[in-house]
Coordinates of C-alpha atoms in Angstrom, one line a residue:
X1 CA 72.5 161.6 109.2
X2 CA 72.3 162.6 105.5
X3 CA 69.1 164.3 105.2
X4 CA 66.4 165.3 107.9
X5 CA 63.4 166.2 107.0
X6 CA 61.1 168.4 109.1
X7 CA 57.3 167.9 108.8
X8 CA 55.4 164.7 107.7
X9 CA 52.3 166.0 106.1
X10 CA 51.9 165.3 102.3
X11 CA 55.3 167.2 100.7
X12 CA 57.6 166.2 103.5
X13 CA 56.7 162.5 103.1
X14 CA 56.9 162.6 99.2
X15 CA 60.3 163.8 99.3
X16 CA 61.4 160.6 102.2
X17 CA 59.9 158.6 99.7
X18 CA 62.3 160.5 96.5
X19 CA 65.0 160.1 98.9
X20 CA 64.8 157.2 99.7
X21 CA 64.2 155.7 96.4
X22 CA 67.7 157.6 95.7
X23 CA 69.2 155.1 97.9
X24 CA 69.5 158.2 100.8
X25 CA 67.4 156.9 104.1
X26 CA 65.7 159.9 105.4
X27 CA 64.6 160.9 109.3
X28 CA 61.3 162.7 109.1
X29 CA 60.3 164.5 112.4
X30 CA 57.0 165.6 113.0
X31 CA 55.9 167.4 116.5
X32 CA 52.3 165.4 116.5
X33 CA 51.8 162.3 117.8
X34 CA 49.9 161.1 114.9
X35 CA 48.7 162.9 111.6
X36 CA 46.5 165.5 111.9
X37 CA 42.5 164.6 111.8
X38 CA 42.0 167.9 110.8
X39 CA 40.3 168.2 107.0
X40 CA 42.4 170.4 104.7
X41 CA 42.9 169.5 101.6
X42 CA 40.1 166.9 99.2
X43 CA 42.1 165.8 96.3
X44 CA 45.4 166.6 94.1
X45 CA 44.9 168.3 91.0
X46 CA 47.5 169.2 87.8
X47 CA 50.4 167.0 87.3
X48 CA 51.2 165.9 90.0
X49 CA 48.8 162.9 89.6
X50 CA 50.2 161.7 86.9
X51 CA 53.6 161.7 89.1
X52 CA 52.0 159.9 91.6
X53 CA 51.0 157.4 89.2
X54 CA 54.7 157.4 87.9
X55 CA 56.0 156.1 91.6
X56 CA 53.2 153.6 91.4
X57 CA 51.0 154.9 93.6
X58 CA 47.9 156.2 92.0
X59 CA 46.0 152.5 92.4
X60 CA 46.7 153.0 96.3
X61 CA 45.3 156.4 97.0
X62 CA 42.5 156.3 94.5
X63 CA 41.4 152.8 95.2
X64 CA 40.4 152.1 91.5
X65 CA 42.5 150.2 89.4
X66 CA 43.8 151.6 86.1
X67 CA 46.2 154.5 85.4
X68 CA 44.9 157.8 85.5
X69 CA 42.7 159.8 83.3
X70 CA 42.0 163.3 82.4
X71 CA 39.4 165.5 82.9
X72 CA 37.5 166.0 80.0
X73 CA 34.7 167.8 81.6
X74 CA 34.3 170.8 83.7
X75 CA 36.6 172.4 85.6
X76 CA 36.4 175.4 87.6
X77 CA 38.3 178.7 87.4
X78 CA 37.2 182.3 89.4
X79 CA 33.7 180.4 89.7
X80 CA 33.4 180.3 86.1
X81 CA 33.2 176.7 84.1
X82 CA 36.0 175.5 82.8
X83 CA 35.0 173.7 79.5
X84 CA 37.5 170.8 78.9
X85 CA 35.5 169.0 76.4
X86 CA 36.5 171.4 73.7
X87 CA 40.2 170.2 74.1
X88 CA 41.7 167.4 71.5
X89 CA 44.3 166.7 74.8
X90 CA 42.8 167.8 78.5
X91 CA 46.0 168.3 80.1
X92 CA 44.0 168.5 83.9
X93 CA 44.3 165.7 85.7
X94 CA 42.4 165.4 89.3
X95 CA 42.1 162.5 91.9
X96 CA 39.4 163.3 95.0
X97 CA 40.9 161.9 98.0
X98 CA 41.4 163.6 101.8
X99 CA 44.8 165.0 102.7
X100 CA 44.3 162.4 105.8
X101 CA 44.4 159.7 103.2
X102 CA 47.3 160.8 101.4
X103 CA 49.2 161.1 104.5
X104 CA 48.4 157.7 105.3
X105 CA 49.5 155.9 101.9
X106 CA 52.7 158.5 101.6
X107 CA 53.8 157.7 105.2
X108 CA 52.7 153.4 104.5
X109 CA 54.7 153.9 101.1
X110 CA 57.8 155.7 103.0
X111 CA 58.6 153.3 105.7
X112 CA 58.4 150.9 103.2
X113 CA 61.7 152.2 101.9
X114 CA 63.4 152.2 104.7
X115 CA 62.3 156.2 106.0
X116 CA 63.1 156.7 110.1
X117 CA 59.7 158.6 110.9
X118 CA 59.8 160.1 114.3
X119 CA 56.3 161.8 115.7
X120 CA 56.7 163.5 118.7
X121 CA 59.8 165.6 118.0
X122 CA 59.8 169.5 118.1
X123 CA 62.2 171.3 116.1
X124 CA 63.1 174.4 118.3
X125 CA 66.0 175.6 117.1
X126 CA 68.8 175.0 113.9
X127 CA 72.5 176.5 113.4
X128 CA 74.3 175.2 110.4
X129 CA 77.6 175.6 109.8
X130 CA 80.0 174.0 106.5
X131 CA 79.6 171.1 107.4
X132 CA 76.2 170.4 108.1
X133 CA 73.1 171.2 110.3
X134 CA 72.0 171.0 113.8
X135 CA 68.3 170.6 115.1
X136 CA 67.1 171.0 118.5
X137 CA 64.6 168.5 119.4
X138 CA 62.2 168.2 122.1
X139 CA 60.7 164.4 122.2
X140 CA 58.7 162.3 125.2
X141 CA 62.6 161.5 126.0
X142 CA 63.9 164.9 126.8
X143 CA 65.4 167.7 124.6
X144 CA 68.5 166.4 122.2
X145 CA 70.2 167.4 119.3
X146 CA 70.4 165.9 115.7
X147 CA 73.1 166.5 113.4
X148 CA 72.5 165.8 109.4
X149 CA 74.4 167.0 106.1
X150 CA 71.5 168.4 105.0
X151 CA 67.5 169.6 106.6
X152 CA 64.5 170.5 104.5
X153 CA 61.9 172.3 106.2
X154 CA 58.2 170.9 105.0
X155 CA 56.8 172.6 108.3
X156 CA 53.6 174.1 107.0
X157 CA 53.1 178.3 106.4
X158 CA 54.5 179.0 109.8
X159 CA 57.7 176.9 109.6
X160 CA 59.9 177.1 112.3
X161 CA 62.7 175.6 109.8
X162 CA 62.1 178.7 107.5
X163 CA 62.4 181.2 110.6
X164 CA 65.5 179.7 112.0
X165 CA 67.1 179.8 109.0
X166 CA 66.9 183.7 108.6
X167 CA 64.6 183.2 105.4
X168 CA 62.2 186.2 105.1
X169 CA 58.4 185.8 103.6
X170 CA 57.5 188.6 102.1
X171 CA 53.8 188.7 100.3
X172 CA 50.4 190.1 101.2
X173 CA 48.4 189.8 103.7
X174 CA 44.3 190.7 103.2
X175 CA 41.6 190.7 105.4
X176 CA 38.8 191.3 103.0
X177 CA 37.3 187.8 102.8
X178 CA 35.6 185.7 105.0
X179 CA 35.2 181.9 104.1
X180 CA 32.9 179.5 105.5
X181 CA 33.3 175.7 104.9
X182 CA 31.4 172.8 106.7
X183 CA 30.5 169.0 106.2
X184 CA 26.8 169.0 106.1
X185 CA 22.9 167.0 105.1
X186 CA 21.1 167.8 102.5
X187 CA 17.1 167.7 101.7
X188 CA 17.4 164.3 99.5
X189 CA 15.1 166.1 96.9
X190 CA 17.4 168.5 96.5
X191 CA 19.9 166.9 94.6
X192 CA 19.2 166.2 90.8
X193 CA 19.6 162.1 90.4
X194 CA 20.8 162.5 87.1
X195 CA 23.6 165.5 87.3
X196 CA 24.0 165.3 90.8
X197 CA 23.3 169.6 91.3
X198 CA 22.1 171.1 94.5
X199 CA 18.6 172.2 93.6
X200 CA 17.9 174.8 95.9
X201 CA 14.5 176.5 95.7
X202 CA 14.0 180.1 94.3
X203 CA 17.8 179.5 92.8
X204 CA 19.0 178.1 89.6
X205 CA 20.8 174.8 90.0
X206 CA 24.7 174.4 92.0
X207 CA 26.5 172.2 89.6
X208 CA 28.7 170.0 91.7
X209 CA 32.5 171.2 92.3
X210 CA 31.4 174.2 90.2
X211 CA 31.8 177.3 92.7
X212 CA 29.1 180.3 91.4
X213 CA 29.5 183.9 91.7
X214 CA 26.4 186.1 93.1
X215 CA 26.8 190.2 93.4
X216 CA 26.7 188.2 97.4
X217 CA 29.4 186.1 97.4
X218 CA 30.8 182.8 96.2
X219 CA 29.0 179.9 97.2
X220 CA 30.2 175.9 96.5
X221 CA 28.5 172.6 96.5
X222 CA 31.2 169.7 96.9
X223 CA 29.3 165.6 97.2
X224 CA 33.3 164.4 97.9
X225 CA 33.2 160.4 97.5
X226 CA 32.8 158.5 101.0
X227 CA 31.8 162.0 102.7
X228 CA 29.1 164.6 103.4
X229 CA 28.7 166.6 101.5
X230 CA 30.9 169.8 101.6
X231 CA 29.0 173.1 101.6
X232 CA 31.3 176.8 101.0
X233 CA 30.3 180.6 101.4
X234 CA 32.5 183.4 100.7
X235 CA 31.9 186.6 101.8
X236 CA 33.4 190.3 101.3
X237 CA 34.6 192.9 104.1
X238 CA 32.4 191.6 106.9
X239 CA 33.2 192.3 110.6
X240 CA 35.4 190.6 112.2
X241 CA 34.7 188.1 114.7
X242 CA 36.2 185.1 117.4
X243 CA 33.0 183.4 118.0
X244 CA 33.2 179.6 117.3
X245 CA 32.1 178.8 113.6
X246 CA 28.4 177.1 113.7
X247 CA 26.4 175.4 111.3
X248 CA 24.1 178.4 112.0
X249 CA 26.2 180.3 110.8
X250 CA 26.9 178.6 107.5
X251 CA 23.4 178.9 106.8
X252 CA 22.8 182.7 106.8
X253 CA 26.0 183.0 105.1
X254 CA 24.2 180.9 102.4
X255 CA 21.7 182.8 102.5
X256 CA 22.9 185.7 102.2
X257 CA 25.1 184.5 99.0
X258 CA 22.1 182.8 97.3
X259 CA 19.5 185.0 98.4
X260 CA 17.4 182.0 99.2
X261 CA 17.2 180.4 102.6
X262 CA 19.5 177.3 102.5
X263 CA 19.0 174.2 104.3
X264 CA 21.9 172.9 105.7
X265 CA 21.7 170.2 108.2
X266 CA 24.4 168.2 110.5
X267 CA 26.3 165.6 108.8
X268 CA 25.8 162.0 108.8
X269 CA 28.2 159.6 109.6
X270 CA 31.8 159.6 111.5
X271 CA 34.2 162.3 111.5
X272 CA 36.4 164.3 111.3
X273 CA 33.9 166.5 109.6
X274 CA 34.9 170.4 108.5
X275 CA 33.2 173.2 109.9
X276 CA 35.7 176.2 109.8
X277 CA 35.7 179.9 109.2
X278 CA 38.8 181.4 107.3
X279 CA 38.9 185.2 107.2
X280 CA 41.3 186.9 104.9
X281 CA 44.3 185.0 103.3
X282 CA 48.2 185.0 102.8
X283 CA 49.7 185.4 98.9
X284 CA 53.6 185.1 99.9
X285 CA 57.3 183.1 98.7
X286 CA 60.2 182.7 100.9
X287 CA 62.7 184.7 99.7
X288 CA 65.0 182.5 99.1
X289 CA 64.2 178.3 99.0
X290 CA 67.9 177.3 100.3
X291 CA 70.0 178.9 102.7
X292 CA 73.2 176.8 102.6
X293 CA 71.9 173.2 103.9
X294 CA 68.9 174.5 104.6
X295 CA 66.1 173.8 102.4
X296 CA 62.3 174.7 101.9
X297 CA 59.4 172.5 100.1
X298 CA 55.4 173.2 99.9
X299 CA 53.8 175.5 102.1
X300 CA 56.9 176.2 104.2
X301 CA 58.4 178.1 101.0
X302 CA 54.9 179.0 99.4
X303 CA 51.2 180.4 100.3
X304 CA 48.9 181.6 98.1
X305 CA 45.3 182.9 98.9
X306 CA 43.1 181.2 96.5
X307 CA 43.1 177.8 93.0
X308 CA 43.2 175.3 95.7
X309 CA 46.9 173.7 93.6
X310 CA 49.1 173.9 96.5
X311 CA 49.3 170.0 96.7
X312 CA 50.1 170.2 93.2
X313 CA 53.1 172.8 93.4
X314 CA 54.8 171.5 96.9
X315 CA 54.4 167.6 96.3
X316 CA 56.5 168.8 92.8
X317 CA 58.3 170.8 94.8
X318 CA 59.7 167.5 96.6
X319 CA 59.9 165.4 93.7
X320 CA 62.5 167.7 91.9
X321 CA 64.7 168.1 95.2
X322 CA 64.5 165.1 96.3
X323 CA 66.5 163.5 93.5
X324 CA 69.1 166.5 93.5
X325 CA 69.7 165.7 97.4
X326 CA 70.5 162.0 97.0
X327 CA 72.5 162.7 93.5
X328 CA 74.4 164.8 95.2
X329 CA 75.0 162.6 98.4
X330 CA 75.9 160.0 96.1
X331 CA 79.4 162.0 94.8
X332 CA 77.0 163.1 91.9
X333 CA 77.3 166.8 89.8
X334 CA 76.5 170.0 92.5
X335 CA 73.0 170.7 91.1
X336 CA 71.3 171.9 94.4
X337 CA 71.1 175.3 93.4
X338 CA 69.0 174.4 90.4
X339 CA 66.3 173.3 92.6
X340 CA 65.2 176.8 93.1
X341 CA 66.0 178.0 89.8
X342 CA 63.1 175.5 88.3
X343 CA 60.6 175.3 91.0
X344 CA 60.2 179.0 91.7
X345 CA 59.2 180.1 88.9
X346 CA 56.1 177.6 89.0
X347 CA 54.9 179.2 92.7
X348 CA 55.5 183.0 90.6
X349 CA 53.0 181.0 88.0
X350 CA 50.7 179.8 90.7
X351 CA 50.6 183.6 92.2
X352 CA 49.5 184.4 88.6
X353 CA 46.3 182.0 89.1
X354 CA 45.8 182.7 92.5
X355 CA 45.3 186.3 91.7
X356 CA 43.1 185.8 88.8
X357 CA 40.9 183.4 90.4
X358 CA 40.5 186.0 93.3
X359 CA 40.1 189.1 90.9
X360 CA 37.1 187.3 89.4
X361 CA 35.2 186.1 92.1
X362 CA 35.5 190.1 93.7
X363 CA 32.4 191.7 94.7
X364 CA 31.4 194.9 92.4
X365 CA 29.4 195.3 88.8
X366 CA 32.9 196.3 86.8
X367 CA 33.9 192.7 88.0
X368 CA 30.5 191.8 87.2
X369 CA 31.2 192.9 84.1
X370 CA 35.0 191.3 83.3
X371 CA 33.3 188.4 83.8
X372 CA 30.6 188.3 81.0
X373 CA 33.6 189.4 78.6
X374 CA 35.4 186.6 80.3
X375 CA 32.8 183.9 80.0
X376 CA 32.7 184.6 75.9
X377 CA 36.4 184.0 75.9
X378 CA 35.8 180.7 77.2
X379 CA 33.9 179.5 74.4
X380 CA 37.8 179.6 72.5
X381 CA 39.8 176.3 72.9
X382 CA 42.6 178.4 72.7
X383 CA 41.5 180.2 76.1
X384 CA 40.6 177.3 77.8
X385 CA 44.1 175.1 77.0
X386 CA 46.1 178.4 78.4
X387 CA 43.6 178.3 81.7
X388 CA 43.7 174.0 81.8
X389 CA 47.7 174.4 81.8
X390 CA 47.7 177.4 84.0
X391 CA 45.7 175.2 86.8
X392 CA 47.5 171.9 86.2
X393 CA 51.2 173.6 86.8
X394 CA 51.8 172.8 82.9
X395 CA 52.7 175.8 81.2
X396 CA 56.2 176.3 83.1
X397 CA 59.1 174.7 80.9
X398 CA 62.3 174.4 83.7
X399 CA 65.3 176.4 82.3
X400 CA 67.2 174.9 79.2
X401 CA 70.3 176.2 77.1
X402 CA 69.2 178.2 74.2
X403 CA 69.9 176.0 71.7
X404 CA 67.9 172.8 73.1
X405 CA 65.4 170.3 72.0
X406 CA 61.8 171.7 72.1
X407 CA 61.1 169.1 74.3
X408 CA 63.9 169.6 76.9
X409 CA 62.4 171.3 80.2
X410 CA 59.2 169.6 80.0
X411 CA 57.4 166.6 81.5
X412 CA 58.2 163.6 79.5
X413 CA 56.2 162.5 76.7
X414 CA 54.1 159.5 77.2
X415 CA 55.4 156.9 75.2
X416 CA 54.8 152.9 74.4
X417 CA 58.7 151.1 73.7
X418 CA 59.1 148.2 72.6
X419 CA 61.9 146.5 73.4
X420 CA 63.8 142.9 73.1
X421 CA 62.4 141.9 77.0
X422 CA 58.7 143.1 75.7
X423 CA 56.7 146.5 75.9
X424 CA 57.2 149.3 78.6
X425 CA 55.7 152.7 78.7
X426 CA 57.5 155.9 80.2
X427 CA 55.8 156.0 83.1
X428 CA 56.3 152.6 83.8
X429 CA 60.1 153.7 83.2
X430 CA 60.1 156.2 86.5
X431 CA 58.8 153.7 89.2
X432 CA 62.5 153.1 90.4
X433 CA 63.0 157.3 90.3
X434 CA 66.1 156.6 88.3
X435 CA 67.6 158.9 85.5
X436 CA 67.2 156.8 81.9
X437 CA 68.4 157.0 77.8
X438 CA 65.6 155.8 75.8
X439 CA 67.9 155.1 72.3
X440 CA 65.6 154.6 69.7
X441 CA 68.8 154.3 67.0
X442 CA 70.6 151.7 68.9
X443 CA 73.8 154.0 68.9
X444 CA 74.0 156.3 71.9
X445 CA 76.1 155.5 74.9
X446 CA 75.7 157.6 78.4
X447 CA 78.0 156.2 81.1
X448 CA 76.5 155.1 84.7
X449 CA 72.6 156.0 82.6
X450 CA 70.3 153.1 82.3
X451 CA 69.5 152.7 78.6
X452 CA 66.6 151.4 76.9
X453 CA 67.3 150.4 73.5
X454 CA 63.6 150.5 71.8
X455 CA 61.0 151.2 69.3
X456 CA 58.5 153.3 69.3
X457 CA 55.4 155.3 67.2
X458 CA 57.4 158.6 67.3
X459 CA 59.6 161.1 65.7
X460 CA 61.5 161.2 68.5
X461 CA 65.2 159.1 68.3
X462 CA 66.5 159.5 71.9
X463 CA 65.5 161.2 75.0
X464 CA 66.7 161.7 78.8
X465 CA 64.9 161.2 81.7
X466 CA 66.3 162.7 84.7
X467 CA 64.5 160.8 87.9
X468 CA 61.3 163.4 87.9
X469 CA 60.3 162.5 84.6
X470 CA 61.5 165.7 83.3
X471 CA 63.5 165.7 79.8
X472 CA 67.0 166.5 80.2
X473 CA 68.0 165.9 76.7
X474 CA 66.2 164.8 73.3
X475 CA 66.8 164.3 69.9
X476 CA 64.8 164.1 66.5
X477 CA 67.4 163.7 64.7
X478 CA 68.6 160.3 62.6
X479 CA 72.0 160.3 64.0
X480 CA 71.5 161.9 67.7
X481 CA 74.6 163.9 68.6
X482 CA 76.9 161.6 71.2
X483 CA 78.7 164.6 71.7
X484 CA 75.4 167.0 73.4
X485 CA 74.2 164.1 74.7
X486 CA 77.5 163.6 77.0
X487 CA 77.6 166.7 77.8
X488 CA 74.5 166.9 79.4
X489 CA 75.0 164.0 81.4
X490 CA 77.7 164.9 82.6
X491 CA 76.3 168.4 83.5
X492 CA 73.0 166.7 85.1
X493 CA 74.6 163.4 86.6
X494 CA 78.4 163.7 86.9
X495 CA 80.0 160.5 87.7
X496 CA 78.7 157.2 87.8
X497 CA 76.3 156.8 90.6
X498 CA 77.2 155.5 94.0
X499 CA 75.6 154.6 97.4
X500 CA 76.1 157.8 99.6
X501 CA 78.0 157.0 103.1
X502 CA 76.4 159.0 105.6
X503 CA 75.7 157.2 109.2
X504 CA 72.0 156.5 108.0

């Protein structure tokens, strides 16, 4: 096999689908017999919607036709509002859905390219050796072994991929927090028809997916489309406990927060409905995301304790390895190692957030008092587009030579071409995952590149596309120089591209 890839939750079936779309046919393992029912995460958030939207699948897991759009409203940031109306360019994009639903339009999507996904099979143990790597499996059928070229491991926090592999985890580990999260009815003359708030009595109103701060605790107020609503307490250095979370609970945890008794009833409707107690939190990076064939993605290589991004950071985490993999497979330029080079520096970015987020929502009148300094700095659009960026993963540029393109290292520019077959937009470019020359001089050549010879309502002249929609190359120039421009191909894509022969 060329590639197996252990765990199918959200990142491990993004990256079948990257593979596969690279012409490599992935086997995705997964110990459960069907995707969790458990509620976790209730949307993706940052740029990673827009990526979604540049595969073609936005329309499936929102269900509303239309490309994306961004936020241009609040946002929320250490339980403080995030104004993103005072942005010319909102560059925070969000789409509510349930990680269940995901799962089930990544893993529909995947087999639809051709992905071999197995549920039932146990990874228990992993050697590796030049040549390749070998799993242990347990399945209905008995213990076997699987052999591949290469194995990522997408196998949640606790990855048994990562452990095998000798990759340490070092971070932080607290206990101070305890957080309290339930699906649950609400008074109907409690919620505001016009701005949707929770209006509890004796409290000033809960904005909707805008978490508040009391000298209590954090409380959160979350009407999530097609569900209950979802109700949240945090609270600081309480006692531990191992009782079963109740609803009970929940509700003098409220109360506590808001200082006000809270009425939280049962929810309505089918499940699986959330009522969970968290206490404390993980902050930690693998210390190394590739040990030989070995590879890590999402939550198997990152955890961090608090912004609620983590879709955001492993489903990219996927995209940009998954193209590498099958490049590579297909007698393409060695670039594996630059995997880690661009995507750790966005989880040392999203420790940055995580630990402001939890700094300002700490307990204590100094905090108290950060925050009314903080809340003036707000009113600045310049504070607010570093905070927008910081949240939506958009502030990291991957790593460039010194003497490149502005524009080289970021996400590409959205741009409408016009060419001889009729108009195309950049995003419309990706759907195929493939690396692309847009030549807006008509006088570039790049050997085994598709190229797009267009027009367009820009200063730019020419730009690479490597398969993630991130620039590899570009030019402003009149006459773009041939002479960078194959030398970055040839540094990024090697030869011209070919079908890789592995057994699958």
């Amino acid at each position: 096999m060329d590639v197996i890839v252990v765990g199918a939750g959200p990142n491990g079936l993004t990256l079948a689908c990257e593979l596969a779309l690279g012409g490599v046919r992935p086997v995705v393992l997964d110990r459960l017999a069907e995707p969790s029912r458990e509620p976790r995460s209730n949307g993706l958030v940052g740029q990673v919607v827009r990526m979604v939207d540049r595969r073609g699948l936005f329309e499936r897991l929102s269900g509303q036709p239309g490309p994306p759009r961004p936020n241009n409203g609040y946002f929320m940031f250490g339980a403080m509002p995030l104004n993103l109306g005072l942005l010319a360019d909102s560059p925070l994009f969000t789409l509510p859905i349930p990680e269940l639903e995901t799962v089930r339009v990544l893993e529909e999507r995947a087999r639809e390219l051709g992905a071999d996904i197995r549920r039932e099979h146990e990874v228990t143990g992993l050697t590796q050796d030049e040549d390749g790597v070998t799993l242990t499996v347990n399945c209905p059928k008995g213990t076997h072994e699987l052999r591949a070229r290469y194995v990522v491991g997408a196998d949640s926090a606790h990855s048994p991929v990562r452990k095998a592999a000798g990759i340490g985890f070092p971070g932080v580990t607290h206990d101070r927090t305890s957080n309290r999260t339930a699906h649950v009815s609400l008074p109907p003359d409690w919620i505001d028809p016009t701005t949707g708030a929770l209006i509890v009595p004796g409290h000033s109103p809960v904005q909707p997916f805008l978490p508040i701060r009391t000298p209590h605790g954090g409380f959160s107020y979350a009407p999530l489309p097609g569900k209950p609503p979802l109700v949240s307490t945090v609270e600081w250095d309480e006692p531990p406990t191992d009782a079963p979370m109740s609803l009970d609970e929940l509700r003098a945890s409220a109360g506590r927060v808001l200082g006000v008794e809270v009425h939280l009833g049962p929810p309505d409707g089918d499940g699986p409905h959330v009522l969970r107690r968290i206490n404390g939190g993980n902050t930690r990076i693998a210390e190394r995301y590739r040990d030989g064939r070995v590879f890590l993605v999402g939550d198997a290589a990152h955890v961090f304790g608090a912004g609620g991004t983590g879709l955001n950071l492993g489903m990219q985490d996927a995209i940009n390895l998954g193209w590498k993999l099958a490049a590579t497979l297909r007698g393409g330029a060695d670039i594996l190692d630059t995997y880690e080079s661009e995507r750790r520096p966005c989880a040392d970015r999203t420790v940055t957030h995580s630990r402001t987020v939890a700094a300002l929502m700490s307990p204590g009148d100094d905090v108290t008092g950060l925050r009314g300094v903080f809340g003036e700095l707000l009113t600045q659009p310049s504070v607010v587009e570093t905070l927008a960026n910081l949240v939506a993963g958009s502030d990291v540029r991957y790593p460039v030579p010194d003497n490149a393109h502005p524009l080289a290292g970021w996400p590409a520019p959205d741009l409408t071409l016009n060419t001889p077959q009729g108009t195309v937009t950049t995003t419309e470019l990706a759907r195929e995952a493939r690396p692309v020359l847009l030549d807006l001089t008509g006088t570039l050549d790049a050997k085994g590149i598709d190229t797009i010879h267009a027009t367009a309502n820009t200063d730019i002249t020419a730009l690479l596309l490597r398969p993630d929609s991130y620039v590899a190359w570009a030019s402003t120039d009149p006459e773009p120089d041939q002479a960078a421009l194959t030398e970055v191909v040839e540094r990024w894509f090697g030869v011209t591209p070919t079908r890789p022969q592995g057994d699958t």
